[in-house]
PDB file of C-alpha atoms in Angstrom:
ATOM      1  CA  UNK A 152      -0.512 -20.190  -6.376  1.00 63.00           C
ATOM      2  CA  UNK A 153      -2.943 -17.316  -5.979  1.00 83.00           C
ATOM      3  CA  UNK A 154      -3.405 -15.558  -2.432  1.00 84.00           C
ATOM      4  CA  UNK A 155      -6.703 -13.918  -1.624  1.00 88.00           C
ATOM      5  CA  UNK A 156      -6.282 -10.491  -0.051  1.00 89.00           C
ATOM      6  CA  UNK A 157      -7.949 -11.853   3.153  1.00 92.00           C
ATOM      7  CA  UNK A 158      -5.361 -15.020   3.321  1.00 91.00           C
ATOM      8  CA  UNK A 159      -2.825 -11.838   2.195  1.00 89.00           C
ATOM      9  CA  UNK A 160      -4.026 -10.101   5.643  1.00 90.00           C
ATOM     10  CA  UNK A 161      -3.865 -13.239   7.818  1.00 89.00           C
ATOM     11  CA  UNK A 162      -0.208 -14.032   6.972  1.00 88.00           C
ATOM     12  CA  UNK A 163       0.997 -10.642   6.578  1.00 86.00           C
ATOM     13  CA  UNK A 164      -0.091  -8.913  10.433  1.00 86.00           C
ATOM     14  CA  UNK A 165       1.275 -11.780  12.302  1.00 86.00           C
ATOM     15  CA  UNK A 166       4.155  -9.549  12.267  1.00 81.00           C
ATOM     16  CA  UNK A 167       3.156  -6.853  13.829  1.00 80.00           C
ATOM     17  CA  UNK A 168       5.138  -5.253  16.746  1.00 82.00           C
ATOM     18  CA  UNK A 169       3.940  -6.295  19.955  1.00 80.00           C
ATOM     19  CA  UNK A 170       4.110  -2.761  21.452  1.00 80.00           C
ATOM     20  CA  UNK A 171       1.730  -1.539  18.320  1.00 81.00           C
ATOM     21  CA  UNK A 172      -0.489  -4.411  18.889  1.00 79.00           C
ATOM     22  CA  UNK A 173      -1.354  -3.497  22.354  1.00 84.00           C
ATOM     23  CA  UNK A 174      -2.727   0.276  21.682  1.00 84.00           C
ATOM     24  CA  UNK A 175      -5.654   0.601  19.308  1.00 85.00           C
ATOM     25  CA  UNK A 176      -4.303   4.453  18.901  1.00 87.00           C
ATOM     26  CA  UNK A 177      -0.850   3.730  18.353  1.00 86.00           C
ATOM     27  CA  UNK A 178      -2.152   1.098  15.630  1.00 86.00           C
ATOM     28  CA  UNK A 179      -4.448   4.109  14.175  1.00 89.00           C
ATOM     29  CA  UNK A 180      -1.034   6.748  14.184  1.00 90.00           C
ATOM     30  CA  UNK A 181       1.132   3.615  12.694  1.00 91.00           C
ATOM     31  CA  UNK A 182      -1.207   3.094   9.447  1.00 90.00           C
ATOM     32  CA  UNK A 183      -1.734   6.767   8.494  1.00 92.00           C
ATOM     33  CA  UNK A 184       1.776   7.286   9.199  1.00 93.00           C
ATOM     34  CA  UNK A 185       3.145   4.354   6.880  1.00 92.00           C
ATOM     35  CA  UNK A 186       0.635   4.581   4.369  1.00 93.00           C
ATOM     36  CA  UNK A 187       2.003   8.393   3.914  1.00 95.00           C
ATOM     37  CA  UNK A 188       5.304   7.004   3.702  1.00 95.00           C
ATOM     38  CA  UNK A 189       4.482   4.128   1.663  1.00 95.00           C
ATOM     39  CA  UNK A 190       3.011   6.114  -0.847  1.00 95.00           C
ATOM     40  CA  UNK A 191       5.687   8.881  -0.831  1.00 94.00           C
ATOM     41  CA  UNK A 192       8.074   6.272  -1.771  1.00 94.00           C
ATOM     42  CA  UNK A 193       6.228   4.767  -4.598  1.00 94.00           C
ATOM     43  CA  UNK A 194       5.971   8.515  -5.728  1.00 92.00           C
ATOM     44  CA  UNK A 195       9.980   8.887  -5.438  1.00 90.00           C
ATOM     45  CA  UNK A 196      10.230   5.880  -7.776  1.00 90.00           C
ATOM     46  CA  UNK A 197       8.211   7.660 -10.535  1.00 88.00           C
ATOM     47  CA  UNK A 198       9.973  11.046  -9.792  1.00 86.00           C
ATOM     48  CA  UNK A 199      13.595   9.577 -10.036  1.00 85.00           C
ATOM     49  CA  UNK A 200      12.857   8.075 -13.326  1.00 84.00           C
ATOM     50  CA  UNK A 201      11.552  11.461 -14.904  1.00 81.00           C
ATOM     51  CA  UNK A 202      12.725  14.408 -12.918  1.00 81.00           C
ATOM     52  CA  UNK A 203      15.876  13.153 -11.682  1.00 69.00           C
ATOM     53  CA  UNK A 204      17.936  15.242 -13.821  1.00 64.00           C
ATOM     54  CA  UNK A 205      20.746  14.402 -16.493  1.00 60.00           C
ATOM     55  CA  UNK A 206      23.076  12.766 -13.948  1.00 61.00           C
ATOM     56  CA  UNK A 207      20.931  10.583 -12.410  1.00 62.00           C
ATOM     57  CA  UNK A 208      18.323   9.951 -14.705  1.00 67.00           C
ATOM     58  CA  UNK A 209      17.518   6.103 -14.487  1.00 76.00           C
ATOM     59  CA  UNK A 210      14.795   3.765 -16.028  1.00 82.00           C
ATOM     60  CA  UNK A 211      11.478   2.673 -13.774  1.00 85.00           C
ATOM     61  CA  UNK A 212      12.598   0.748 -11.037  1.00 90.00           C
ATOM     62  CA  UNK A 213       9.989  -2.250 -11.155  1.00 92.00           C
ATOM     63  CA  UNK A 214      11.128  -4.159  -8.276  1.00 94.00           C
ATOM     64  CA  UNK A 215      11.078  -0.955  -6.091  1.00 94.00           C
ATOM     65  CA  UNK A 216       7.603   0.135  -6.806  1.00 94.00           C
ATOM     66  CA  UNK A 217       6.409  -3.742  -6.537  1.00 94.00           C
ATOM     67  CA  UNK A 218       7.908  -3.723  -3.262  1.00 94.00           C
ATOM     68  CA  UNK A 219       7.051  -0.371  -1.937  1.00 95.00           C
ATOM     69  CA  UNK A 220       2.853  -1.039  -3.063  1.00 94.00           C
ATOM     70  CA  UNK A 221       3.193  -4.185  -0.889  1.00 93.00           C
ATOM     71  CA  UNK A 222       4.527  -2.136   2.151  1.00 93.00           C
ATOM     72  CA  UNK A 223       1.421   0.118   1.098  1.00 94.00           C
ATOM     73  CA  UNK A 224      -0.854  -3.050   0.822  1.00 94.00           C
ATOM     74  CA  UNK A 225       0.652  -4.230   4.188  1.00 92.00           C
ATOM     75  CA  UNK A 226      -0.769  -0.565   5.974  1.00 93.00           C
ATOM     76  CA  UNK A 227      -4.254  -1.280   4.207  1.00 93.00           C
ATOM     77  CA  UNK A 228      -4.529  -4.420   5.702  1.00 92.00           C
ATOM     78  CA  UNK A 229      -4.062  -3.531   9.376  1.00 91.00           C
ATOM     79  CA  UNK A 230      -6.368  -0.441   8.549  1.00 91.00           C
ATOM     80  CA  UNK A 231      -9.048  -2.745   7.201  1.00 92.00           C
ATOM     81  CA  UNK A 232      -8.451  -5.020  10.506  1.00 90.00           C
ATOM     82  CA  UNK A 233      -8.281  -2.606  12.696  1.00 90.00           C
ATOM     83  CA  UNK A 234     -11.726  -0.961  11.493  1.00 92.00           C
ATOM     84  CA  UNK A 235     -13.326  -4.017  10.964  1.00 92.00           C
ATOM     85  CA  UNK A 236     -13.589  -3.871   7.330  1.00 92.00           C
ATOM     86  CA  UNK A 237     -13.572  -7.208   5.186  1.00 92.00           C
ATOM     87  CA  UNK A 238     -10.205  -6.574   2.996  1.00 92.00           C
ATOM     88  CA  UNK A 239     -11.450  -8.605   0.453  1.00 89.00           C
ATOM     89  CA  UNK A 240     -14.264  -5.540  -0.161  1.00 86.00           C
ATOM     90  CA  UNK A 241     -11.594  -3.603  -1.329  1.00 86.00           C
ATOM     91  CA  UNK A 242     -10.838  -5.256  -4.616  1.00 81.00           C
ATOM     92  CA  UNK A 243     -12.388  -4.177  -7.899  1.00 64.00           C
ATOM     93  CA  UNK A 244     -12.016  -4.570 -11.192  1.00 58.00           C
ATOM     94  CA  UNK A 245      -9.716  -1.764 -13.064  1.00 49.00           C
ATOM     95  CA  UNK A 246     -11.368  -0.748 -16.366  1.00 48.00           C
ATOM     96  CA  UNK A 247      -8.451  -1.186 -19.046  1.00 46.00           C
ATOM     97  CA  UNK A 248      -7.273   2.655 -20.265  1.00 42.00           C
ATOM     98  CA  UNK A 249      -5.537   3.552 -23.537  1.00 45.00           C
ATOM     99  CA  UNK A 250      -3.200   5.688 -23.073  1.00 42.00           C
ATOM    100  CA  UNK A 251      -0.502   7.353 -25.574  1.00 50.00           C
ATOM    101  CA  UNK A 252       2.169   8.703 -23.250  1.00 61.00           C
ATOM    102  CA  UNK A 253       3.319   6.444 -20.567  1.00 72.00           C
ATOM    103  CA  UNK A 254       5.349   8.641 -18.765  1.00 76.00           C
ATOM    104  CA  UNK A 255       2.737  11.469 -18.773  1.00 82.00           C
ATOM    105  CA  UNK A 256       0.291   8.507 -17.423  1.00 82.00           C
ATOM    106  CA  UNK A 257       2.535   6.877 -14.752  1.00 86.00           C
ATOM    107  CA  UNK A 258       2.703  10.735 -13.221  1.00 86.00           C
ATOM    108  CA  UNK A 259      -0.592  11.124 -13.464  1.00 86.00           C
ATOM    109  CA  UNK A 260      -1.057   7.930 -11.341  1.00 86.00           C
ATOM    110  CA  UNK A 261       1.444   8.635  -8.984  1.00 90.00           C
ATOM    111  CA  UNK A 262      -0.080  11.849  -7.980  1.00 90.00           C
ATOM    112  CA  UNK A 263      -3.476  10.233  -7.994  1.00 91.00           C
ATOM    113  CA  UNK A 264      -1.762   7.752  -5.624  1.00 92.00           C
ATOM    114  CA  UNK A 265      -0.961   9.877  -3.217  1.00 93.00           C
ATOM    115  CA  UNK A 266      -3.755  12.441  -3.143  1.00 94.00           C
ATOM    116  CA  UNK A 267      -5.813   9.043  -2.813  1.00 94.00           C
ATOM    117  CA  UNK A 268      -3.967   8.346   0.121  1.00 94.00           C
ATOM    118  CA  UNK A 269      -4.070  11.221   2.041  1.00 95.00           C
ATOM    119  CA  UNK A 270      -8.277  11.700   1.671  1.00 95.00           C
ATOM    120  CA  UNK A 271      -7.951   7.901   2.440  1.00 95.00           C
ATOM    121  CA  UNK A 272      -5.757   8.455   6.072  1.00 95.00           C
ATOM    122  CA  UNK A 273      -7.943  11.144   6.281  1.00 96.00           C
ATOM    123  CA  UNK A 274     -11.211   9.074   6.490  1.00 96.00           C
ATOM    124  CA  UNK A 275      -9.314   6.479   8.845  1.00 94.00           C
ATOM    125  CA  UNK A 276      -9.088   9.309  11.549  1.00 94.00           C
ATOM    126  CA  UNK A 277     -12.849  10.592  10.706  1.00 96.00           C
ATOM    127  CA  UNK A 278     -13.741   7.284  11.344  1.00 95.00           C
ATOM    128  CA  UNK A 279     -12.193   6.334  14.402  1.00 93.00           C
ATOM    129  CA  UNK A 280     -13.763   9.712  15.979  1.00 94.00           C
ATOM    130  CA  UNK A 281     -16.904   8.738  14.900  1.00 95.00           C
ATOM    131  CA  UNK A 282     -17.250  11.566  12.355  1.00 97.00           C
ATOM    132  CA  UNK A 283     -18.210   8.975   9.469  1.00 95.00           C
ATOM    133  CA  UNK A 284     -19.314   5.696   8.777  1.00 95.00           C
ATOM    134  CA  UNK A 285     -17.644   2.640   8.438  1.00 94.00           C
ATOM    135  CA  UNK A 286     -19.333   2.276   4.815  1.00 95.00           C
ATOM    136  CA  UNK A 287     -17.274   5.792   4.250  1.00 96.00           C
ATOM    137  CA  UNK A 288     -13.901   4.521   5.038  1.00 95.00           C
ATOM    138  CA  UNK A 289     -14.324   1.049   3.216  1.00 95.00           C
ATOM    139  CA  UNK A 290     -15.113   3.284   0.217  1.00 95.00           C
ATOM    140  CA  UNK A 291     -12.218   5.275   0.588  1.00 95.00           C
ATOM    141  CA  UNK A 292     -10.254   2.200   1.005  1.00 94.00           C
ATOM    142  CA  UNK A 293     -11.595   0.823  -2.391  1.00 94.00           C
ATOM    143  CA  UNK A 294     -10.450   3.676  -4.011  1.00 94.00           C
ATOM    144  CA  UNK A 295      -7.520   3.794  -2.591  1.00 94.00           C
ATOM    145  CA  UNK A 296      -6.314  -0.040  -4.024  1.00 94.00           C
ATOM    146  CA  UNK A 297      -8.195   1.137  -7.517  1.00 93.00           C
ATOM    147  CA  UNK A 298      -5.261   3.775  -7.669  1.00 92.00           C
ATOM    148  CA  UNK A 299      -2.835   1.421  -6.816  1.00 93.00           C
ATOM    149  CA  UNK A 300      -4.063  -1.562  -9.379  1.00 93.00           C
ATOM    150  CA  UNK A 301      -4.221   1.426 -11.996  1.00 90.00           C
ATOM    151  CA  UNK A 302      -0.389   2.430 -11.328  1.00 90.00           C
ATOM    152  CA  UNK A 303       0.497  -1.305 -11.413  1.00 92.00           C
ATOM    153  CA  UNK A 304      -1.447  -1.812 -14.496  1.00 89.00           C
ATOM    154  CA  UNK A 305       0.720   0.428 -15.977  1.00 85.00           C
ATOM    155  CA  UNK A 306       4.185  -0.737 -15.127  1.00 88.00           C
ATOM    156  CA  UNK A 307       2.769  -4.313 -16.104  1.00 89.00           C
ATOM    157  CA  UNK A 308       3.122  -5.374 -12.600  1.00 92.00           C
ATOM    158  CA  UNK A 309       0.040  -7.704 -11.174  1.00 93.00           C
ATOM    159  CA  UNK A 310      -1.633  -7.505  -7.876  1.00 92.00           C
ATOM    160  CA  UNK A 311      -0.446 -11.240  -7.304  1.00 92.00           C
ATOM    161  CA  UNK A 312       3.093  -9.917  -7.671  1.00 93.00           C
ATOM    162  CA  UNK A 313       2.946  -7.184  -5.325  1.00 94.00           C
ATOM    163  CA  UNK A 314       1.174  -9.743  -2.746  1.00 93.00           C
ATOM    164  CA  UNK A 315       3.820 -12.578  -3.092  1.00 94.00           C
ATOM    165  CA  UNK A 316       6.635 -10.187  -2.930  1.00 93.00           C
ATOM    166  CA  UNK A 317       5.428  -8.114   0.189  1.00 93.00           C
ATOM    167  CA  UNK A 318       4.957 -11.972   2.052  1.00 93.00           C
ATOM    168  CA  UNK A 319       8.396 -12.938   1.313  1.00 93.00           C
ATOM    169  CA  UNK A 320      10.263  -9.845   2.546  1.00 90.00           C
ATOM    170  CA  UNK A 321       7.911 -10.333   5.748  1.00 89.00           C
ATOM    171  CA  UNK A 322       8.547 -13.805   6.159  1.00 88.00           C
ATOM    172  CA  UNK A 323      12.373 -13.018   5.519  1.00 88.00           C
ATOM    173  CA  UNK A 324      12.436 -10.349   7.984  1.00 79.00           C
ATOM    174  CA  UNK A 325      10.270 -12.196  10.474  1.00 74.00           C
ATOM    175  CA  UNK A 326      13.305 -14.902  10.532  1.00 75.00           C
ATOM    176  CA  UNK A 327      15.600 -12.471  11.048  1.00 64.00           C
ATOM    177  CA  UNK A 328      14.416 -11.011  13.809  1.00 61.00           C
ATOM    178  CA  UNK A 329      13.616 -14.500  15.304  1.00 59.00           C
ATOM    179  CA  UNK A 330      17.523 -15.406  14.802  1.00 54.00           C
ATOM    180  CA  UNK A 331      18.421 -12.475  16.502  1.00 53.00           C
ATOM    181  CA  UNK A 332      16.596 -13.542  19.797  1.00 49.00           C
ATOM    182  CA  UNK A 333      17.311 -16.746  19.877  1.00 44.00           C
TER     183      UNK A 333
END
């Protein structure tokens, strides 16, 4: 069953830490740091496959990248909700690219995703200082999402797989926490 981004956002953000949820300032800090962290983890998975060295080479771990992209999407969902942006507006069709060198394309996509995350975090902070319009933040989030989808496409991972994987992880963690409190 395909889930919309709006449905994903509603389900995923049910588990937002109550302390963070109380403060808009803390939510902003949390979003910014989380997006940067998760993008770094995505880039690290690509780097490990190509640059770790003879003794540590490994194949691209699509499961790890799927999981990390889900975490990135979670922070994007929080950023959209906290800023009053309809998350459905960030979905855009990704043009099909021809690629002769998968390795080079993945490295390039990883670097672009990192650069895009930095710009999105900067726009998010500018929006909350009143320096830019909500539309400018929404455009940045749309570009962030498109950048992530292009990377996923290169790895033959669907955004639906990312969403489902992330929701399963969130539900599992939520159930574990709830059991600990009982």
